[in-house]
Coordinates of C-alpha atoms in Angstrom, one line a residue:
X1 CA 64.3 -13.7 -20.1
X2 CA 67.4 -12.4 -22.0
X3 CA 67.7 -8.8 -19.8
X4 CA 67.4 -10.8 -16.3
X5 CA 70.2 -13.0 -18.1
X6 CA 72.2 -9.9 -18.9
X7 CA 71.8 -8.4 -15.4
X8 CA 73.0 -11.5 -13.7
X9 CA 71.7 -10.5 -10.1
X10 CA 69.0 -9.4 -7.9
X11 CA 67.3 -6.1 -8.8
X12 CA 67.1 -5.0 -5.3
X13 CA 70.8 -5.8 -4.6
X14 CA 72.5 -2.1 -4.2
X15 CA 74.7 -1.5 -7.4
X16 CA 78.2 -1.6 -6.8
X17 CA 79.4 1.9 -8.8
X18 CA 76.6 4.0 -9.3
X19 CA 75.1 4.0 -5.9
X20 CA 78.3 5.2 -4.0
X21 CA 79.1 9.1 -3.2
X22 CA 81.4 10.6 -5.9
X23 CA 83.6 12.0 -3.0
X24 CA 84.0 8.6 -1.2
X25 CA 86.5 6.2 -3.1
X26 CA 86.2 2.4 -1.4
X27 CA 88.7 1.4 -4.0
X28 CA 91.7 2.9 -1.6
X29 CA 90.8 0.1 1.2
X30 CA 90.1 -2.8 -1.0
X31 CA 93.4 -1.6 -3.2
X32 CA 95.6 -1.3 0.1
X33 CA 94.3 -4.8 1.2
X34 CA 94.6 -6.4 -2.2
X35 CA 97.8 -5.6 -2.7
X36 CA 99.7 -5.2 0.8
X37 CA 100.3 -8.8 1.6
X38 CA 100.2 -10.6 -1.9
X39 CA 104.3 -11.1 -2.2
X40 CA 104.8 -14.0 0.5
X41 CA 105.8 -17.0 -1.1
X42 CA 105.4 -18.9 2.0
X43 CA 104.6 -19.0 5.3
X44 CA 105.6 -20.8 9.0
X45 CA 104.3 -21.3 11.8
X46 CA 106.6 -23.7 13.2
X47 CA 107.8 -23.2 16.7
X48 CA 109.1 -25.1 19.5
X49 CA 107.2 -25.2 22.8
X50 CA 109.3 -23.1 24.2
X51 CA 108.8 -20.5 21.9
X52 CA 105.0 -20.5 22.6
X53 CA 105.0 -17.8 24.7
X54 CA 107.0 -15.5 22.8
X55 CA 104.7 -16.2 19.4
X56 CA 101.8 -15.0 21.5
X57 CA 103.4 -11.3 21.0
X58 CA 103.4 -11.4 17.3
X59 CA 100.0 -9.7 17.0
X60 CA 101.2 -6.9 19.6
X61 CA 104.5 -6.5 17.7
X62 CA 102.9 -6.5 14.4
X63 CA 100.2 -3.8 15.3
X64 CA 102.9 -1.6 17.8
X65 CA 105.1 -1.1 14.7
X66 CA 107.8 -3.4 15.5
X67 CA 110.1 -4.1 12.6
X68 CA 108.5 -2.1 10.2
X69 CA 111.2 -1.7 7.7
X70 CA 110.6 -5.3 6.8
X71 CA 108.9 -6.8 3.8
X72 CA 105.3 -6.8 3.7
X73 CA 103.7 -9.7 4.7
X74 CA 106.2 -12.2 4.5
X75 CA 106.6 -15.3 5.8
X76 CA 102.8 -15.1 7.3
X77 CA 100.2 -15.2 5.0
X78 CA 97.4 -13.2 3.4
X79 CA 94.7 -11.2 5.7
X80 CA 91.8 -9.8 4.1
X81 CA 89.3 -6.9 4.4
X82 CA 87.1 -8.2 7.5
X83 CA 90.3 -9.5 9.3
X84 CA 90.7 -7.6 12.7
X85 CA 94.8 -6.9 12.3
X86 CA 94.2 -5.5 8.5
X87 CA 91.9 -3.1 10.3
X88 CA 94.9 -2.5 13.1
X89 CA 97.4 -2.0 10.1
X90 CA 95.7 0.7 8.3
X91 CA 95.2 2.7 11.3
X92 CA 98.6 2.3 11.6
X93 CA 99.0 3.6 8.3
X94 CA 96.9 6.6 8.8
X95 CA 98.7 7.4 11.8
X96 CA 102.0 7.3 10.1
X97 CA 100.2 10.3 7.7
X98 CA 99.1 7.9 5.2
X99 CA 102.4 6.9 4.3
X100 CA 102.3 4.6 1.1
X101 CA 105.9 3.2 1.8
X102 CA 105.0 2.3 5.4
X103 CA 105.6 -1.4 5.1
X104 CA 104.3 -3.8 8.1
X105 CA 104.7 -7.4 8.9
X106 CA 102.0 -9.7 10.8
X107 CA 103.9 -12.4 12.6
X108 CA 103.6 -15.7 14.0
X109 CA 106.6 -15.6 16.0
X110 CA 109.3 -13.7 17.3
X111 CA 111.0 -10.6 15.4
X112 CA 113.3 -11.7 12.6
X113 CA 115.6 -8.9 13.5
X114 CA 116.7 -10.7 16.5
X115 CA 117.8 -13.4 14.9
X116 CA 115.5 -16.0 16.9
X117 CA 113.5 -18.7 15.4
X118 CA 109.9 -18.3 14.5
X119 CA 109.6 -15.5 11.8
X120 CA 112.3 -17.3 10.0
X121 CA 111.3 -20.8 8.2
X122 CA 112.3 -24.1 10.0
X123 CA 115.9 -25.3 9.4
X124 CA 114.9 -28.9 8.0
X125 CA 112.7 -27.2 5.9
X126 CA 116.0 -25.5 4.1
X127 CA 117.4 -28.8 3.8
X128 CA 118.5 -29.8 0.1
X129 CA 117.6 -33.1 -1.2
X130 CA 119.5 -34.9 -4.0
X131 CA 117.6 -35.2 -7.2
X132 CA 117.5 -38.7 -8.9
X133 CA 120.0 -39.1 -12.1
X134 CA 119.2 -37.0 -15.1
X135 CA 118.8 -40.4 -17.1
X136 CA 116.2 -41.5 -14.9
X137 CA 114.3 -38.6 -14.4
X138 CA 114.7 -36.8 -18.0
X139 CA 112.1 -38.6 -19.9
X140 CA 109.3 -38.4 -17.2
X141 CA 110.3 -34.4 -16.9
X142 CA 109.5 -34.5 -21.0
X143 CA 106.6 -36.6 -20.4
X144 CA 105.0 -34.2 -17.9
X145 CA 105.5 -31.3 -20.1
X146 CA 104.1 -33.2 -22.9
X147 CA 101.2 -34.3 -21.4
X148 CA 99.9 -32.7 -17.7
X149 CA 101.6 -29.5 -18.4
X150 CA 99.6 -29.0 -21.8
X151 CA 96.4 -29.3 -20.1
X152 CA 97.1 -27.7 -16.7
X153 CA 100.0 -25.1 -16.6
X154 CA 100.8 -24.2 -13.4
X155 CA 104.4 -24.4 -13.4
X156 CA 107.3 -22.2 -15.4
X157 CA 108.7 -24.9 -17.9
X158 CA 111.8 -23.0 -18.5
X159 CA 112.5 -22.3 -14.7
X160 CA 111.9 -26.2 -14.1
X161 CA 114.3 -27.1 -16.7
X162 CA 116.9 -24.8 -16.0
X163 CA 116.5 -25.9 -12.1
X164 CA 116.9 -29.6 -13.0
X165 CA 119.9 -28.9 -14.9
X166 CA 121.8 -26.9 -12.8
X167 CA 121.2 -23.6 -14.6
X168 CA 119.4 -22.1 -11.8
X169 CA 120.0 -23.4 -8.1
X170 CA 117.2 -26.1 -6.9
X171 CA 114.5 -24.7 -4.9
X172 CA 115.1 -26.3 -0.8
X173 CA 112.7 -27.3 1.0
X174 CA 109.9 -29.7 1.7
X175 CA 107.7 -27.8 -0.8
X176 CA 110.4 -28.2 -3.6
X177 CA 110.6 -32.0 -2.7
X178 CA 107.0 -32.5 -3.1
X179 CA 106.7 -30.7 -6.4
X180 CA 109.6 -32.4 -7.8
X181 CA 109.0 -36.0 -7.0
X182 CA 105.4 -35.1 -8.4
X183 CA 106.4 -33.8 -11.5
X184 CA 108.5 -37.3 -12.0
X185 CA 105.4 -39.7 -10.5
X186 CA 102.9 -38.1 -13.1
X187 CA 105.6 -38.4 -16.1
X188 CA 106.0 -42.2 -15.1
X189 CA 101.9 -42.4 -15.0
X190 CA 101.9 -40.8 -18.3
X191 CA 104.6 -43.1 -19.6
X192 CA 103.2 -46.2 -17.9
X193 CA 102.8 -49.2 -20.1
X194 CA 101.6 -51.5 -17.5
X195 CA 99.6 -51.6 -14.1
X196 CA 102.8 -52.4 -12.1
X197 CA 103.2 -50.0 -9.1
X198 CA 106.8 -49.0 -10.1
X199 CA 105.5 -48.0 -13.6
X200 CA 103.4 -45.7 -12.8
X201 CA 105.8 -43.4 -10.8
X202 CA 104.5 -44.9 -7.2
X203 CA 108.0 -44.6 -5.9
X204 CA 108.3 -40.7 -6.6
X205 CA 105.0 -40.4 -5.3
X206 CA 105.8 -41.9 -2.0
X207 CA 109.1 -39.8 -1.7
X208 CA 106.6 -36.9 -2.0
X209 CA 104.2 -37.9 0.6
X210 CA 107.3 -38.3 3.1
X211 CA 108.5 -35.0 2.8
X212 CA 104.7 -33.9 2.6
X213 CA 104.5 -35.3 6.4
X214 CA 107.2 -33.5 8.0
X215 CA 105.6 -30.1 8.6
X216 CA 102.2 -30.2 6.4
X217 CA 100.1 -27.8 8.9
X218 CA 102.6 -25.9 9.8
X219 CA 104.0 -23.8 6.8
X220 CA 103.3 -23.4 3.2
X221 CA 104.8 -22.1 0.1
X222 CA 104.0 -21.6 -3.6
X223 CA 106.1 -24.9 -4.2
X224 CA 103.7 -26.9 -1.8
X225 CA 100.5 -25.6 -3.6
X226 CA 101.9 -26.9 -7.0
X227 CA 103.2 -30.2 -5.9
X228 CA 99.6 -30.7 -3.9
X229 CA 97.8 -29.7 -7.0
X230 CA 99.7 -32.2 -9.1
X231 CA 99.4 -34.8 -6.6
X232 CA 95.9 -34.0 -6.7
X233 CA 95.7 -35.3 -9.9
X234 CA 98.1 -37.9 -9.9
X235 CA 95.8 -39.2 -6.8
X236 CA 92.3 -39.3 -8.8
X237 CA 94.2 -40.9 -11.9
X238 CA 95.2 -44.0 -9.8
X239 CA 91.6 -44.6 -8.3
X240 CA 92.2 -42.5 -4.8
X241 CA 89.3 -39.8 -5.5
X242 CA 88.8 -39.1 -1.7
X243 CA 92.3 -38.6 -0.9
X244 CA 92.7 -36.5 -4.6
X245 CA 89.6 -34.1 -3.4
X246 CA 91.4 -33.4 -0.1
X247 CA 94.7 -33.1 -1.1
X248 CA 93.6 -30.4 -3.4
X249 CA 91.7 -29.0 -1.1
X250 CA 94.4 -28.5 0.8
X251 CA 96.4 -26.8 -2.1
X252 CA 93.2 -24.2 -2.5
X253 CA 93.7 -23.6 1.0
X254 CA 97.2 -22.6 1.3
X255 CA 96.9 -20.8 -1.8
X256 CA 94.6 -18.6 -0.2
X257 CA 96.9 -18.0 2.8
X258 CA 99.5 -17.0 0.4
X259 CA 96.6 -14.6 -1.6
X260 CA 96.8 -15.9 -4.7
X261 CA 93.3 -15.4 -5.2
X262 CA 94.1 -11.6 -4.9
X263 CA 95.3 -10.2 -8.4
X264 CA 98.4 -8.1 -8.2
X265 CA 99.6 -5.9 -10.6
X266 CA 102.9 -7.1 -12.5
X267 CA 106.0 -5.3 -11.1
X268 CA 103.5 -3.5 -8.6
X269 CA 107.1 -2.6 -6.2
X270 CA 105.7 -4.6 -3.8
X271 CA 108.7 -6.8 -4.0
X272 CA 107.2 -9.1 -7.0
X273 CA 108.7 -9.8 -10.5
X274 CA 106.6 -9.6 -13.3
X275 CA 107.1 -13.7 -13.8
X276 CA 106.2 -14.1 -10.1
X277 CA 102.9 -12.1 -10.4
X278 CA 102.0 -13.9 -13.6
X279 CA 102.9 -17.5 -12.1
X280 CA 100.8 -16.4 -9.1
X281 CA 97.6 -15.8 -11.7
X282 CA 98.3 -19.4 -13.6
X283 CA 98.8 -21.6 -10.3
X284 CA 95.2 -19.9 -8.7
X285 CA 93.7 -20.4 -11.8
X286 CA 94.8 -23.9 -12.5
X287 CA 93.7 -24.8 -9.3
X288 CA 90.2 -23.2 -10.0
X289 CA 89.9 -25.3 -13.2
X290 CA 90.7 -28.6 -11.1
X291 CA 88.5 -27.8 -8.3
X292 CA 85.7 -27.3 -10.8
X293 CA 86.4 -30.8 -12.6
X294 CA 86.4 -32.5 -8.9
X295 CA 83.5 -30.9 -7.6
X296 CA 81.4 -31.9 -11.4
X297 CA 83.1 -35.0 -11.2
X298 CA 82.4 -36.0 -7.5
X299 CA 79.1 -33.8 -7.2
X300 CA 80.1 -32.2 -4.3
X301 CA 79.8 -28.4 -3.3
X302 CA 83.0 -26.4 -4.3
X303 CA 85.6 -24.3 -2.0
X304 CA 85.5 -21.3 -3.9
X305 CA 83.6 -18.1 -3.3
X306 CA 82.3 -15.8 -5.7
X307 CA 84.9 -12.9 -5.3
X308 CA 87.6 -15.5 -5.8
X309 CA 86.4 -16.3 -9.3
X310 CA 85.7 -13.2 -10.3
X311 CA 88.0 -10.7 -8.8
X312 CA 91.6 -12.1 -9.7
X313 CA 92.7 -11.6 -13.4
X314 CA 92.8 -14.3 -16.1
X315 CA 96.2 -15.1 -17.1
X316 CA 98.1 -13.4 -20.0
X317 CA 97.6 -14.8 -23.2
X318 CA 101.6 -14.8 -24.4
X319 CA 104.1 -17.5 -24.8
X320 CA 107.0 -18.1 -22.1
X321 CA 109.6 -16.7 -24.3
X322 CA 108.0 -13.1 -23.6
X323 CA 107.9 -13.4 -20.0
X324 CA 111.2 -14.6 -18.5
X325 CA 112.9 -14.2 -14.9
X326 CA 114.3 -10.6 -16.3
X327 CA 111.2 -9.3 -17.3
X328 CA 110.1 -6.0 -16.0
X329 CA 106.9 -5.5 -18.2
X330 CA 104.3 -7.5 -18.5
X331 CA 103.7 -8.5 -22.0
X332 CA 100.5 -7.7 -24.4
X333 CA 98.0 -10.7 -24.5
X334 CA 98.4 -12.2 -28.0
X335 CA 95.4 -12.8 -30.1
X336 CA 96.2 -15.9 -31.4
X337 CA 96.7 -19.3 -29.8
X338 CA 99.2 -19.8 -27.2
X339 CA 100.4 -22.7 -24.7
X340 CA 98.2 -20.9 -22.2
X341 CA 94.8 -20.1 -24.2
X342 CA 93.5 -23.4 -23.0
X343 CA 94.1 -22.2 -19.4
X344 CA 92.5 -19.2 -19.9
X345 CA 89.4 -21.0 -21.4
X346 CA 89.0 -23.6 -18.9
X347 CA 89.2 -20.8 -16.2
X348 CA 86.6 -18.7 -17.9
X349 CA 84.7 -22.4 -18.5
X350 CA 84.8 -22.7 -14.7
X351 CA 83.6 -19.1 -14.0
X352 CA 80.5 -19.8 -15.6
X353 CA 79.9 -23.2 -14.5
X354 CA 80.2 -22.5 -11.1
X355 CA 78.3 -19.3 -11.1
X356 CA 75.5 -21.5 -12.9
X357 CA 75.5 -24.0 -10.5
X358 CA 75.0 -21.7 -7.4
X359 CA 72.3 -20.2 -8.8
X360 CA 70.5 -23.9 -9.4
X361 CA 71.8 -24.7 -5.8
X362 CA 70.0 -21.9 -4.6
X363 CA 66.9 -23.0 -6.1
X364 CA 65.2 -24.8 -3.2
X365 CA 63.4 -27.0 -3.1
X366 CA 64.6 -27.8 -6.7
X367 CA 65.1 -25.9 -9.6
X368 CA 62.5 -25.0 -12.4
X369 CA 62.8 -26.1 -15.9
X370 CA 62.9 -22.2 -16.9
X371 CA 65.7 -21.6 -14.6
X372 CA 67.7 -24.4 -15.6
X373 CA 67.0 -23.2 -19.6
X374 CA 68.2 -19.8 -18.3
X375 CA 71.4 -20.8 -17.1
X376 CA 72.1 -23.1 -20.1
X377 CA 71.5 -20.1 -22.2
X378 CA 73.5 -18.3 -20.4
X379 CA 76.5 -20.7 -20.5
X380 CA 75.8 -20.8 -24.5
X381 CA 75.6 -17.0 -24.9
X382 CA 79.0 -16.3 -22.4
X383 CA 81.2 -19.0 -24.7
X384 CA 79.9 -17.4 -27.8
X385 CA 81.2 -13.9 -26.8
X386 CA 84.9 -15.6 -26.6
X387 CA 87.3 -14.4 -29.1
X388 CA 87.6 -16.5 -32.4
X389 CA 90.9 -17.7 -31.6
X390 CA 90.0 -19.1 -28.3
X391 CA 87.4 -21.3 -30.2
X392 CA 89.9 -23.1 -32.7
X393 CA 88.9 -25.6 -35.3
X394 CA 90.8 -28.2 -37.5
X395 CA 94.1 -29.3 -35.5
X396 CA 95.2 -26.3 -33.4
X397 CA 98.4 -26.8 -31.0
X398 CA 98.1 -28.7 -28.3
X399 CA 95.3 -30.5 -29.7
X400 CA 94.8 -32.7 -26.5
X401 CA 93.8 -29.7 -24.3
X402 CA 91.6 -27.8 -26.7
X403 CA 89.5 -31.6 -26.9
X404 CA 89.5 -31.4 -23.1
X405 CA 87.5 -28.3 -23.4
X406 CA 84.8 -29.2 -25.7
X407 CA 84.3 -32.0 -23.7
X408 CA 84.0 -30.3 -20.7
X409 CA 81.3 -27.6 -21.9
X410 CA 79.4 -30.8 -23.6
X411 CA 79.6 -32.2 -19.8
X412 CA 78.5 -29.4 -18.2
X413 CA 75.4 -28.9 -20.2
X414 CA 74.5 -32.8 -19.8
X415 CA 75.1 -32.3 -15.9
X416 CA 72.8 -28.9 -16.2
X417 CA 70.0 -30.8 -18.1
X418 CA 70.4 -34.2 -16.2
X419 CA 67.3 -33.1 -13.7
X420 CA 65.0 -32.7 -16.6
X421 CA 65.8 -35.7 -18.3
X422 CA 65.5 -38.0 -15.0
X423 CA 62.4 -36.7 -13.9
X424 CA 60.7 -36.7 -17.4
X425 CA 62.0 -40.4 -17.3
X426 CA 60.7 -41.1 -13.8
X427 CA 57.7 -38.9 -14.3
X428 CA 54.2 -40.7 -13.1
X429 CA 52.4 -38.4 -15.5
X430 CA 51.8 -38.8 -19.3
X431 CA 54.6 -40.0 -21.2
X432 CA 53.8 -38.0 -24.2
X433 CA 53.8 -34.8 -22.0
X434 CA 56.9 -35.8 -20.7
X435 CA 58.8 -36.3 -24.2
X436 CA 57.1 -33.0 -25.6
X437 CA 58.8 -31.1 -22.5
X438 CA 62.1 -32.6 -23.3
X439 CA 62.1 -32.5 -26.9
X440 CA 61.1 -28.8 -26.3
X441 CA 64.4 -28.3 -24.0
X442 CA 66.7 -30.1 -26.4
X443 CA 65.8 -27.9 -29.3

């Protein structure tokens, strides 16, 4: 049993490395599709009816090499290995002598070099918005970063605070409106002292929802992903579980369209700064942990593939002071507790929980007791293998975040063994035998 648990896969499945010919390095193709289109921070498909005909030629423009000097994958989204567009662009690259500097751009509209609409974001998404007075929002921002951010750090606190104080330009567009208003709404919700609607930040939520409705299905950005993720938790806390579930699913889809599920090398020369690359990683794993919590809370299938769970790198275990907008090198992992240690452990818990639940779901018509025990032992073994600093005792910093990790581990184990206890309770056989089986599993 231990050996099969260590292998974690079917023996008949071809091994990834040993079976591959030594002179055929498949990672070349996969590295290409993993890095070529992961620098875009937004995409847009908003067009007027008069532009639809021109938009239909977008893929032709992309495959013919038109505008090959523009940024890689800007404003369109991520296309993976199975995409025909990726194949055509690989062929284009080979036709140009495998020039690694050859950039391409998939288009949903006219060429941006002509100055016509389509490949640039619509004008209304670039409108600025006016923030509420600082005296009104300052305590809400402090509350957000004290409570929500400690559990799900998908924002870069120094950047957000600098933007709110005017030290950095305030981002524009509807995605920014959604994100900032949800920061205010969540902060107000955590500070609420009564059940009055205005006390829980509903006015900021309404503003975020209004901004969201402008071009919800025709454009996406990192800011919108962050805003939707925060909105999902806000809605769940305010007794709207289905709206929350759908909102988070939308955030995950937009994130995948932007390629957040694919790891990028920090400072990879593809247009990403070290901070931008790390933030994409933090946002992705924040979404994964939120999705894990949702699917286990509601007893629903998760929306993540095996590849998206195990191909993306985990966040770097470091403090924000070592990762700034001017950083040119990724800071090393610190073998100690940081603000992002709870997120890293949450991500590992999510990987283990979803992987085990997937195994259980494939055990039709129902899993055996042995299979459930296997998953439970696998989960415990993997948790025990985490570094010592990831298993703090006493009163560590961010105690709330670490207490949540302990609760989630116990909650997963109770969910895993729940069918055993229910079956024993409903068993029509000998009560003594059922009790003995349950005692054996618990021990």
